[in-house]
Short mmCIF file of N, CA and C and ligand atoms in Angstrom, two decimals:
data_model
loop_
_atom_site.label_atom_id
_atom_site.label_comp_id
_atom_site.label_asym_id
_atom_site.label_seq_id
_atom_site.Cartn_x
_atom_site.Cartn_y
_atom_site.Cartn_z
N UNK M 251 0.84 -1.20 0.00
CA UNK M 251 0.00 0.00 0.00
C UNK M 251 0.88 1.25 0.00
N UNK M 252 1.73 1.01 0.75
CA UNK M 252 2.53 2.15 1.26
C UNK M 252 3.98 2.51 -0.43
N UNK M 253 4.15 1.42 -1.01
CA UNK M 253 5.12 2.03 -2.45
C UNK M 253 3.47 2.03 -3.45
N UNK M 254 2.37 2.03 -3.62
CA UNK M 254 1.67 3.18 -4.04
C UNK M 254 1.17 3.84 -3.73
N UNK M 255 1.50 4.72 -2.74
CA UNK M 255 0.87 5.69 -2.22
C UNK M 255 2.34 6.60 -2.95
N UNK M 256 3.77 5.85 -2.39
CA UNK M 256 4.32 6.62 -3.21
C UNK M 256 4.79 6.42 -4.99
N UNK M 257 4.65 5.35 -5.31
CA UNK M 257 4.22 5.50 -6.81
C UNK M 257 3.52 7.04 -7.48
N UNK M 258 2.25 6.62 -6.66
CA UNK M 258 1.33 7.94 -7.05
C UNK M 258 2.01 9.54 -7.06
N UNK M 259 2.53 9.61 -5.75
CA UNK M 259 3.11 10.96 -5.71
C UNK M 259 4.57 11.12 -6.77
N UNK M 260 5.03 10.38 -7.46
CA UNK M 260 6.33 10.29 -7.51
C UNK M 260 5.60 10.64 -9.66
N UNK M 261 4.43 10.14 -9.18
CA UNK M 261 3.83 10.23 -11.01
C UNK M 261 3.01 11.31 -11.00
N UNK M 262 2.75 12.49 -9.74
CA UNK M 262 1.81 13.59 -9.73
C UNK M 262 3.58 14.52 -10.16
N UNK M 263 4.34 14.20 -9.23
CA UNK M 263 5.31 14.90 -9.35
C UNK M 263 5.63 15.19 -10.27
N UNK M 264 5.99 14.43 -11.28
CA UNK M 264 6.45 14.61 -12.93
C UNK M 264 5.31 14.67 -13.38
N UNK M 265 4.28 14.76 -12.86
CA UNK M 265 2.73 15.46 -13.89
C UNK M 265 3.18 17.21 -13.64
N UNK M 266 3.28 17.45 -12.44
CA UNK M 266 3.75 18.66 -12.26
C UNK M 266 4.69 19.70 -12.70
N UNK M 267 5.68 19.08 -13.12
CA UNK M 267 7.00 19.51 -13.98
C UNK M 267 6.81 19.49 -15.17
N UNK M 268 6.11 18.31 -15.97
CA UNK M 268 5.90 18.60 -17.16
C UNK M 268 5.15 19.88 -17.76
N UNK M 269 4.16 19.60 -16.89
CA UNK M 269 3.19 20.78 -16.87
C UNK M 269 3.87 22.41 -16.71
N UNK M 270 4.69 22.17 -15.72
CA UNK M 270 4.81 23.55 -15.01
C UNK M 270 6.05 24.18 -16.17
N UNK M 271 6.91 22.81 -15.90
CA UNK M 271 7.99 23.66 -16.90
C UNK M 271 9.01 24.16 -16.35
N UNK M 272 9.72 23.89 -14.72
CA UNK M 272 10.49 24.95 -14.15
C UNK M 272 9.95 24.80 -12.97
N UNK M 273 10.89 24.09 -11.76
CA UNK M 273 10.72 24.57 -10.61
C UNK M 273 10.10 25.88 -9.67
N UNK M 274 9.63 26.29 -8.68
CA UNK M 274 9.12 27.46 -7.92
C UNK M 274 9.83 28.21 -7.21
N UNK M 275 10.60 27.06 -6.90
CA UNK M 275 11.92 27.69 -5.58
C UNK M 275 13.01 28.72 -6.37
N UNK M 276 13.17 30.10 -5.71
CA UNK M 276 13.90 31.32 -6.25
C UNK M 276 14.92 30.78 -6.34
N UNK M 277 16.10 30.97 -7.31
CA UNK M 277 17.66 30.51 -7.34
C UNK M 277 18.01 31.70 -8.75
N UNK M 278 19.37 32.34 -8.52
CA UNK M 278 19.73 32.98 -8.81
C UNK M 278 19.34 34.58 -9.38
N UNK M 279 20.02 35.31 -10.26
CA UNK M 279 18.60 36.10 -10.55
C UNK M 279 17.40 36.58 -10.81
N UNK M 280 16.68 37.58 -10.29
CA UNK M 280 15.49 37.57 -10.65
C UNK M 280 15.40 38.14 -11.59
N UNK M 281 14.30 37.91 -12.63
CA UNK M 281 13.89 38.66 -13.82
C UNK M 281 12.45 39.01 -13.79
N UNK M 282 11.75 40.10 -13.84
CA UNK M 282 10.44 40.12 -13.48
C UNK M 282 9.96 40.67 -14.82
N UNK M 283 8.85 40.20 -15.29
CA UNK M 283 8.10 40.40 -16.51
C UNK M 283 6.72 40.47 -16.12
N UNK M 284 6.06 41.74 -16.56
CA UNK M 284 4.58 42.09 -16.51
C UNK M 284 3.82 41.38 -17.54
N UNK M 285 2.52 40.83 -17.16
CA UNK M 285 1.92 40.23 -18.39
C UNK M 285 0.75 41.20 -18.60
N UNK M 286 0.21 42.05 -19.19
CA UNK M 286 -0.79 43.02 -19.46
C UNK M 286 -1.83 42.65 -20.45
N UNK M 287 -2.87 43.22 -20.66
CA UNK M 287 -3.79 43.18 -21.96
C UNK M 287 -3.24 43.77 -23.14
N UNK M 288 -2.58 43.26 -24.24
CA UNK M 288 -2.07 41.71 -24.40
C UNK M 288 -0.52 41.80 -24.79
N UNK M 289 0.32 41.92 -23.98
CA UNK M 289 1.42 41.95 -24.37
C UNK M 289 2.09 41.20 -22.93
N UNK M 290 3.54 41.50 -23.46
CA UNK M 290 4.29 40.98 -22.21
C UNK M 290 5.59 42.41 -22.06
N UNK M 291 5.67 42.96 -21.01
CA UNK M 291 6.11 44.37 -20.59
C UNK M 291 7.69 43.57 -19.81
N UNK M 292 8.75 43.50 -20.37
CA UNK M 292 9.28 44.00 -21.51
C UNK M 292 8.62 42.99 -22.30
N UNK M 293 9.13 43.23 -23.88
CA UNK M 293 8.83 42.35 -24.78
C UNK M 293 9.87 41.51 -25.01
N UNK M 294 10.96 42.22 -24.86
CA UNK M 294 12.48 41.29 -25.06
C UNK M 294 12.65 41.53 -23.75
N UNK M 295 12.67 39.74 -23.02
CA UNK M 295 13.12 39.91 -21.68
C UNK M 295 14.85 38.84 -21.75
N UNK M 296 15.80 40.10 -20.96
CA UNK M 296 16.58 39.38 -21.55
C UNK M 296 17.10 38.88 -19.92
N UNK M 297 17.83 37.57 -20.64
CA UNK M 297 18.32 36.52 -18.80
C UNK M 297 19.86 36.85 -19.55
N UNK M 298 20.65 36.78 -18.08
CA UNK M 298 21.68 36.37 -18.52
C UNK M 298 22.27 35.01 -18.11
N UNK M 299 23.41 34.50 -19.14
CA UNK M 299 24.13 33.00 -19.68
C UNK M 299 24.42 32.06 -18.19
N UNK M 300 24.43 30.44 -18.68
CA UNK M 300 25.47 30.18 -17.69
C UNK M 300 24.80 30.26 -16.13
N UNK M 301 23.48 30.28 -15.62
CA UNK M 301 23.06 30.18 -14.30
C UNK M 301 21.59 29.63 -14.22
N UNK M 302 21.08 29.42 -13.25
CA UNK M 302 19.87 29.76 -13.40
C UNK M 302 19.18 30.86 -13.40
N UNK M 303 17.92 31.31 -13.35
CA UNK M 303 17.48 32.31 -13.64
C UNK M 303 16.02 32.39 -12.94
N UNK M 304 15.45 32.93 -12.23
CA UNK M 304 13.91 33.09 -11.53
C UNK M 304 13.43 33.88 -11.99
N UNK M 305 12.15 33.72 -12.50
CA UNK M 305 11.16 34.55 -13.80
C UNK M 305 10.17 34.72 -13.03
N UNK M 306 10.20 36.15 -12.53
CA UNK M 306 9.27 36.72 -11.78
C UNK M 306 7.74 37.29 -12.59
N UNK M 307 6.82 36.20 -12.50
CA UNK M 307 5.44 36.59 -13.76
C UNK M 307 4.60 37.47 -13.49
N UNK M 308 4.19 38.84 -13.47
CA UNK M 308 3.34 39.44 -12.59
C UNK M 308 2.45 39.86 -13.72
N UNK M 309 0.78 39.08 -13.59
CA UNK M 309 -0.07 39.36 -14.12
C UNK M 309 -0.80 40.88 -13.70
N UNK M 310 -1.05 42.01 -14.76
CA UNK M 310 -1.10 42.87 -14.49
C UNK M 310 -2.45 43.08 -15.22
N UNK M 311 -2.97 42.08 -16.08
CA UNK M 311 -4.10 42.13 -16.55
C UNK M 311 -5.19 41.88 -15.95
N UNK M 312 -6.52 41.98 -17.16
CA UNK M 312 -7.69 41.83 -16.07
C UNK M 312 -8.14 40.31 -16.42
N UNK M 313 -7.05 39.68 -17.62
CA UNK M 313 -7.89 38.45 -17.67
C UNK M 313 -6.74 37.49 -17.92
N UNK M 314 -6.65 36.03 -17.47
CA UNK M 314 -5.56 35.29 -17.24
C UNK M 314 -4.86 34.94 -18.46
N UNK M 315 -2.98 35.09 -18.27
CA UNK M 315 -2.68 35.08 -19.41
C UNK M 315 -1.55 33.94 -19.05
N UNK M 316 -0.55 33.38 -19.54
CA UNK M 316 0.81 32.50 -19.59
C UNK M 316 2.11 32.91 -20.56
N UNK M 317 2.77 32.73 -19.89
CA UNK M 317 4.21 32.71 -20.29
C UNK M 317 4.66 31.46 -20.49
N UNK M 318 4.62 31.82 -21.99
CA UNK M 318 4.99 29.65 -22.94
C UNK M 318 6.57 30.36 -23.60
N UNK M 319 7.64 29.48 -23.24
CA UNK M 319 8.56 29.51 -24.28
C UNK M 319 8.83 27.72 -24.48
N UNK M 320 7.81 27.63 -25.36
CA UNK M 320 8.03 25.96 -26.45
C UNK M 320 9.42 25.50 -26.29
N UNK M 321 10.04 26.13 -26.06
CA UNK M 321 11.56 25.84 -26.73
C UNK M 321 12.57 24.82 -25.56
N UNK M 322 11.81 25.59 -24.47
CA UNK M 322 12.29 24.76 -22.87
C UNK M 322 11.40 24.18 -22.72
N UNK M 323 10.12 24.12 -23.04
CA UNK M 323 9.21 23.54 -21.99
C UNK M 323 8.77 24.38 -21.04
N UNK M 324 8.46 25.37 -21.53
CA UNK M 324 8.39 26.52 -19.89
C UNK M 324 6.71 26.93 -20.31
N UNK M 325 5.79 26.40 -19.65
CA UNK M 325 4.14 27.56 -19.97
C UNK M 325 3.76 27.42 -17.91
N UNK M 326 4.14 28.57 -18.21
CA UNK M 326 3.62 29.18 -16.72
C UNK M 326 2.14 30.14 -17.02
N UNK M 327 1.21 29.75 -15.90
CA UNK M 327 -0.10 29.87 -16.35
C UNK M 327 -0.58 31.01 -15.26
N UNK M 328 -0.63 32.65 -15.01
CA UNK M 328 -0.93 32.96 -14.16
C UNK M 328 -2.26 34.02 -14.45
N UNK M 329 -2.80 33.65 -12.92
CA UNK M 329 -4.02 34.46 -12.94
C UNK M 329 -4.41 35.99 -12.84
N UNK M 330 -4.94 37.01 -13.36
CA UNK M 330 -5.09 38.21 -13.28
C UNK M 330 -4.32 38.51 -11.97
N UNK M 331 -3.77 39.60 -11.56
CA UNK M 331 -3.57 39.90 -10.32
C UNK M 331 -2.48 39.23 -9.80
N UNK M 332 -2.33 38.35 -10.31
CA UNK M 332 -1.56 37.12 -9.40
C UNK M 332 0.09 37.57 -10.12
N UNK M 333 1.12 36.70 -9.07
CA UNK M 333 2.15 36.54 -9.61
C UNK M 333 2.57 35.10 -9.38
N UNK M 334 3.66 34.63 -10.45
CA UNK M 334 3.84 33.43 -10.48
C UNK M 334 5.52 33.09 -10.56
N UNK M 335 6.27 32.50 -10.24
CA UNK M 335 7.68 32.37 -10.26
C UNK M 335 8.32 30.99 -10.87
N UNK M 336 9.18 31.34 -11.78
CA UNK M 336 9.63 29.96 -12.31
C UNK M 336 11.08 30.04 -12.31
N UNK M 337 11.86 28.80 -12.06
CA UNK M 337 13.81 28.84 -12.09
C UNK M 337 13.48 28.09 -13.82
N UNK M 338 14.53 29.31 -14.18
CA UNK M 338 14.82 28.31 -15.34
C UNK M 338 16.35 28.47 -15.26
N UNK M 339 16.60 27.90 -17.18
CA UNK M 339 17.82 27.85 -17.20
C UNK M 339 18.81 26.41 -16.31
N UNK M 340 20.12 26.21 -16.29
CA UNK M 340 21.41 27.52 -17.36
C UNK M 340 20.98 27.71 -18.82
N UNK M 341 21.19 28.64 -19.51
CA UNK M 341 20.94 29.07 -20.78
C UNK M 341 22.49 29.45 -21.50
N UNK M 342 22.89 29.56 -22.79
CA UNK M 342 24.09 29.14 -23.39
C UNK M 342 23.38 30.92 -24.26
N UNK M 343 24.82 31.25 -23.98
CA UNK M 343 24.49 33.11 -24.20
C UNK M 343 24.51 32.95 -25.55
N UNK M 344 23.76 34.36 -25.98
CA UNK M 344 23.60 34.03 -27.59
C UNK M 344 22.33 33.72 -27.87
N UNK M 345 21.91 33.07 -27.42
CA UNK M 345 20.44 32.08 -27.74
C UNK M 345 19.66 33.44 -27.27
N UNK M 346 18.56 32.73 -28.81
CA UNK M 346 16.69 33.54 -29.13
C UNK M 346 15.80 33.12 -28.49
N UNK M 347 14.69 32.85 -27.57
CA UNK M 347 13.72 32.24 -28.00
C UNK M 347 12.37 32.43 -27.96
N UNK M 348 11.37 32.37 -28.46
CA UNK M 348 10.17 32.76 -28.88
C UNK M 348 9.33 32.37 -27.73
N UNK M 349 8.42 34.03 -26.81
CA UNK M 349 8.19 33.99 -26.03
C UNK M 349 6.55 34.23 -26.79
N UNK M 350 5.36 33.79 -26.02
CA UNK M 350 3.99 33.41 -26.26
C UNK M 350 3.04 33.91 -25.28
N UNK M 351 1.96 34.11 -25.29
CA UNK M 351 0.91 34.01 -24.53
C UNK M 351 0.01 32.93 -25.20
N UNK M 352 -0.29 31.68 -24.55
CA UNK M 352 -0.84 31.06 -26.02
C UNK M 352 -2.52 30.85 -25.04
N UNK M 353 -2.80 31.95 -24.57
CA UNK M 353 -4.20 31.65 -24.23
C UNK M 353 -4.99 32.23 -25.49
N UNK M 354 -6.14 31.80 -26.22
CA UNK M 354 -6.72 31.75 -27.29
C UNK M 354 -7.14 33.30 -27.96
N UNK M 355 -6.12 34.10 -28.97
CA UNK M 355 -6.57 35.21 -29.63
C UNK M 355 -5.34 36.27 -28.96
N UNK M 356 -4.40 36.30 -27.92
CA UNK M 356 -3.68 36.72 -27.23
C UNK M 356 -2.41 37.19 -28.01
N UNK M 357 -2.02 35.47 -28.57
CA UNK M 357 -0.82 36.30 -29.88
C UNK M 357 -1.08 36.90 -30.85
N UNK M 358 -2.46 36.81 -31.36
CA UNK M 358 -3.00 37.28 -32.43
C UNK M 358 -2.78 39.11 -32.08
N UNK M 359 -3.50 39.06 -30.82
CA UNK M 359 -3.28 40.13 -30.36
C UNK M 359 -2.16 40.82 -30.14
N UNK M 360 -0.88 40.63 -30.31
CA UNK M 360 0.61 40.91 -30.23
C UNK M 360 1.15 40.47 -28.55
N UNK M 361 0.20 39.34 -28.17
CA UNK M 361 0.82 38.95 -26.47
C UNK M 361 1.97 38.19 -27.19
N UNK M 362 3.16 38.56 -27.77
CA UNK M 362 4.01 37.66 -28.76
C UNK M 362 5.58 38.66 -28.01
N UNK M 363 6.53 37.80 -27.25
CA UNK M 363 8.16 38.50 -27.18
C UNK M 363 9.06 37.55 -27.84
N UNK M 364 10.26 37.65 -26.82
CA UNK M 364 11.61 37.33 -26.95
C UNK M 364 12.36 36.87 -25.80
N UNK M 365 12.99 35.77 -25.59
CA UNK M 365 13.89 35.50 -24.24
C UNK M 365 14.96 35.13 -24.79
N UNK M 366 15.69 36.21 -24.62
CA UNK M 366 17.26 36.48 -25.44
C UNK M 366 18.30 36.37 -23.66
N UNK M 367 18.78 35.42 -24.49
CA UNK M 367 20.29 35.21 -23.16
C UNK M 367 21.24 35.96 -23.64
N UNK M 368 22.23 36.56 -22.65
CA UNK M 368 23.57 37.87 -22.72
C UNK M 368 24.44 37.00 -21.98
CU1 CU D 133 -2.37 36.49 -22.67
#
């Protein structure tokens, strides 16, 4: 009973990560990015190389938006008002990558950046 009880948690866990994309716990710098109606404030948010990095999400809108970069695996999902924190990274300086809001009509709307490593 007791190795599925932890089975279970050990398969919510990696339901969680997949999903999330990036640990919660703060580690190294912070980077804080506003998510607004419909953009993302900056648009080019840039991390720098070589560490991790904590992506400070602060929804500033009135209706819930996410921060997807496809490229890591990163869609952080936060609610109006709310703020949300993700560690990413190390990242290899140099590197583009195509930052999203992919809640429905959002990129259309220009909720569309950049996560450029220095
Ligand atoms: Cu959005």
């Amino acid at each position: 009973m007791r190795t599925i009880a932890l089975t279970l948690v050990a398969l919510l866990a990696a339901t969680l990560v997949a999903c999330g994309g990036g640990a919660t716990t703060a580690a190294g710098p912070t980077v804080t990015v506003e998510l607004i109606d419909f953009k993302f404030s900056p648009e080019t948010v840039e991390v720098p190389a070589g560490q991790k990095v904590t992506l400070e999400l602060r929804n500033k809108g009135s209706v819930e938006h996410d921060f997807t970069v496809e490229a890591i695996g990163l869609k952080a999902i936060v609610k109006a008002g709310q703020t949300a924190t993700r560690v990413v990274g190390p990242f290899t300086a140099g590197t583009t990558y195509e930052l999203v809001c992919t809640t429905a009509g959002h990129k259309e709307s220009g909720m569309v950046g950049k996560l450029i490593v220095k």
